[in-house]
JSON list of C-alpha atoms in Angstrom, two decimals:
[
{"chain": "A", "resi": 1, "resn": "MET", "atom": "CA", "xyz": [0.00, 0.00, 0.00]},
{"chain": "A", "resi": 2, "resn": "MET", "atom": "CA", "xyz": [1.29, 3.43, -0.97]},
{"chain": "A", "resi": 3, "resn": "PRO", "atom": "CA", "xyz": [1.66, 6.07, 1.76]},
{"chain": "A", "resi": 4, "resn": "LYS", "atom": "CA", "xyz": [-1.04, 8.75, 1.85]},
{"chain": "A", "resi": 5, "resn": "ASP", "atom": "CA", "xyz": [1.14, 11.63, 3.10]},
{"chain": "A", "resi": 6, "resn": "PRO", "atom": "CA", "xyz": [2.68, 13.34, 0.04]},
{"chain": "A", "resi": 7, "resn": "VAL", "atom": "CA", "xyz": [6.14, 13.82, 1.61]},
{"chain": "A", "resi": 8, "resn": "ILE", "atom": "CA", "xyz": [6.34, 10.19, 2.70]},
{"chain": "A", "resi": 9, "resn": "LEU", "atom": "CA", "xyz": [4.95, 9.13, -0.68]},
{"chain": "A", "resi": 10, "resn": "LEU", "atom": "CA", "xyz": [7.72, 11.11, -2.41]},
{"chain": "A", "resi": 11, "resn": "SER", "atom": "CA", "xyz": [10.41, 9.37, -0.39]},
{"chain": "A", "resi": 12, "resn": "TYR", "atom": "CA", "xyz": [8.80, 5.95, -0.84]},
{"chain": "A", "resi": 13, "resn": "VAL", "atom": "CA", "xyz": [8.34, 6.28, -4.61]},
{"chain": "A", "resi": 14, "resn": "ASN", "atom": "CA", "xyz": [11.78, 7.74, -5.30]},
{"chain": "A", "resi": 15, "resn": "THR", "atom": "CA", "xyz": [13.44, 5.01, -3.23]},
{"chain": "A", "resi": 16, "resn": "LYS", "atom": "CA", "xyz": [11.53, 2.30, -5.09]},
{"chain": "A", "resi": 17, "resn": "LEU", "atom": "CA", "xyz": [12.35, 3.89, -8.46]},
{"chain": "A", "resi": 18, "resn": "ARG", "atom": "CA", "xyz": [16.03, 4.14, -7.56]},
{"chain": "A", "resi": 19, "resn": "ASP", "atom": "CA", "xyz": [16.38, 0.64, -6.10]},
{"chain": "A", "resi": 20, "resn": "GLN", "atom": "CA", "xyz": [13.85, -1.60, -7.86]},
{"chain": "A", "resi": 21, "resn": "TYR", "atom": "CA", "xyz": [11.97, -0.19, -10.85]},
{"chain": "A", "resi": 22, "resn": "SER", "atom": "CA", "xyz": [13.00, 1.25, -14.20]},
{"chain": "A", "resi": 23, "resn": "SER", "atom": "CA", "xyz": [9.84, 3.38, -14.55]},
{"chain": "A", "resi": 24, "resn": "LEU", "atom": "CA", "xyz": [6.88, 4.77, -12.64]},
{"chain": "A", "resi": 25, "resn": "GLU", "atom": "CA", "xyz": [4.62, 2.53, -14.71]},
{"chain": "A", "resi": 26, "resn": "ASP", "atom": "CA", "xyz": [6.52, -0.61, -13.62]},
{"chain": "A", "resi": 27, "resn": "LEU", "atom": "CA", "xyz": [6.31, 0.45, -9.97]},
{"chain": "A", "resi": 28, "resn": "CYS", "atom": "CA", "xyz": [2.58, 1.14, -10.21]},
{"chain": "A", "resi": 29, "resn": "ALA", "atom": "CA", "xyz": [1.88, -2.15, -11.99]},
{"chain": "A", "resi": 30, "resn": "SER", "atom": "CA", "xyz": [3.67, -4.02, -9.24]},
{"chain": "A", "resi": 31, "resn": "GLU", "atom": "CA", "xyz": [2.00, -2.07, -6.41]},
{"chain": "A", "resi": 32, "resn": "GLY", "atom": "CA", "xyz": [-1.47, -1.90, -7.97]},
{"chain": "A", "resi": 33, "resn": "ALA", "atom": "CA", "xyz": [-1.38, 1.89, -8.01]},
{"chain": "A", "resi": 34, "resn": "ASP", "atom": "CA", "xyz": [-2.50, 4.50, -10.53]},
{"chain": "A", "resi": 35, "resn": "PRO", "atom": "CA", "xyz": [0.44, 6.50, -11.90]},
{"chain": "A", "resi": 36, "resn": "GLY", "atom": "CA", "xyz": [-1.83, 9.48, -12.59]},
{"chain": "A", "resi": 37, "resn": "GLU", "atom": "CA", "xyz": [-2.87, 9.66, -8.95]},
{"chain": "A", "resi": 38, "resn": "ILE", "atom": "CA", "xyz": [0.74, 9.60, -7.78]},
{"chain": "A", "resi": 39, "resn": "ILE", "atom": "CA", "xyz": [1.75, 12.25, -10.32]},
{"chain": "A", "resi": 40, "resn": "ASN", "atom": "CA", "xyz": [-1.14, 14.51, -9.30]},
{"chain": "A", "resi": 41, "resn": "LYS", "atom": "CA", "xyz": [-0.60, 14.05, -5.56]},
{"chain": "A", "resi": 42, "resn": "LEU", "atom": "CA", "xyz": [3.09, 14.90, -5.82]},
{"chain": "A", "resi": 43, "resn": "LYS", "atom": "CA", "xyz": [2.41, 17.76, -8.22]},
{"chain": "A", "resi": 44, "resn": "GLU", "atom": "CA", "xyz": [0.28, 19.35, -5.47]},
{"chain": "A", "resi": 45, "resn": "VAL", "atom": "CA", "xyz": [3.41, 19.61, -3.30]},
{"chain": "A", "resi": 46, "resn": "GLY", "atom": "CA", "xyz": [5.66, 20.85, -6.11]},
{"chain": "A", "resi": 47, "resn": "TYR", "atom": "CA", "xyz": [7.22, 17.67, -7.55]},
{"chain": "A", "resi": 48, "resn": "THR", "atom": "CA", "xyz": [7.22, 16.49, -11.16]},
{"chain": "A", "resi": 49, "resn": "TYR", "atom": "CA", "xyz": [8.14, 13.06, -12.51]},
{"chain": "A", "resi": 50, "resn": "LYS", "atom": "CA", "xyz": [11.19, 13.22, -14.75]},
{"chain": "A", "resi": 51, "resn": "ARG", "atom": "CA", "xyz": [11.09, 10.09, -16.90]},
{"chain": "A", "resi": 52, "resn": "GLU", "atom": "CA", "xyz": [14.68, 10.47, -18.13]},
{"chain": "A", "resi": 53, "resn": "GLU", "atom": "CA", "xyz": [15.92, 10.55, -14.51]},
{"chain": "A", "resi": 54, "resn": "ASN", "atom": "CA", "xyz": [13.27, 8.09, -13.25]},
{"chain": "A", "resi": 55, "resn": "LYS", "atom": "CA", "xyz": [12.46, 10.19, -10.20]},
{"chain": "A", "resi": 56, "resn": "PHE", "atom": "CA", "xyz": [10.33, 13.00, -8.88]},
{"chain": "A", "resi": 57, "resn": "ILE", "atom": "CA", "xyz": [12.13, 16.31, -8.53]}
]
């Protein structure tokens, strides 16, 4: 289950992307999450997914 708090979600997602997954889509498929929801939730706190870097910055 993905964390609800955006700051914890950011840390969780970026760690998973760095250590285990080559893309946000792969992570979401494995976790049963919606990439659009994650992108929107993190966008609300000022972070954008950078596909070429495979992380939110």
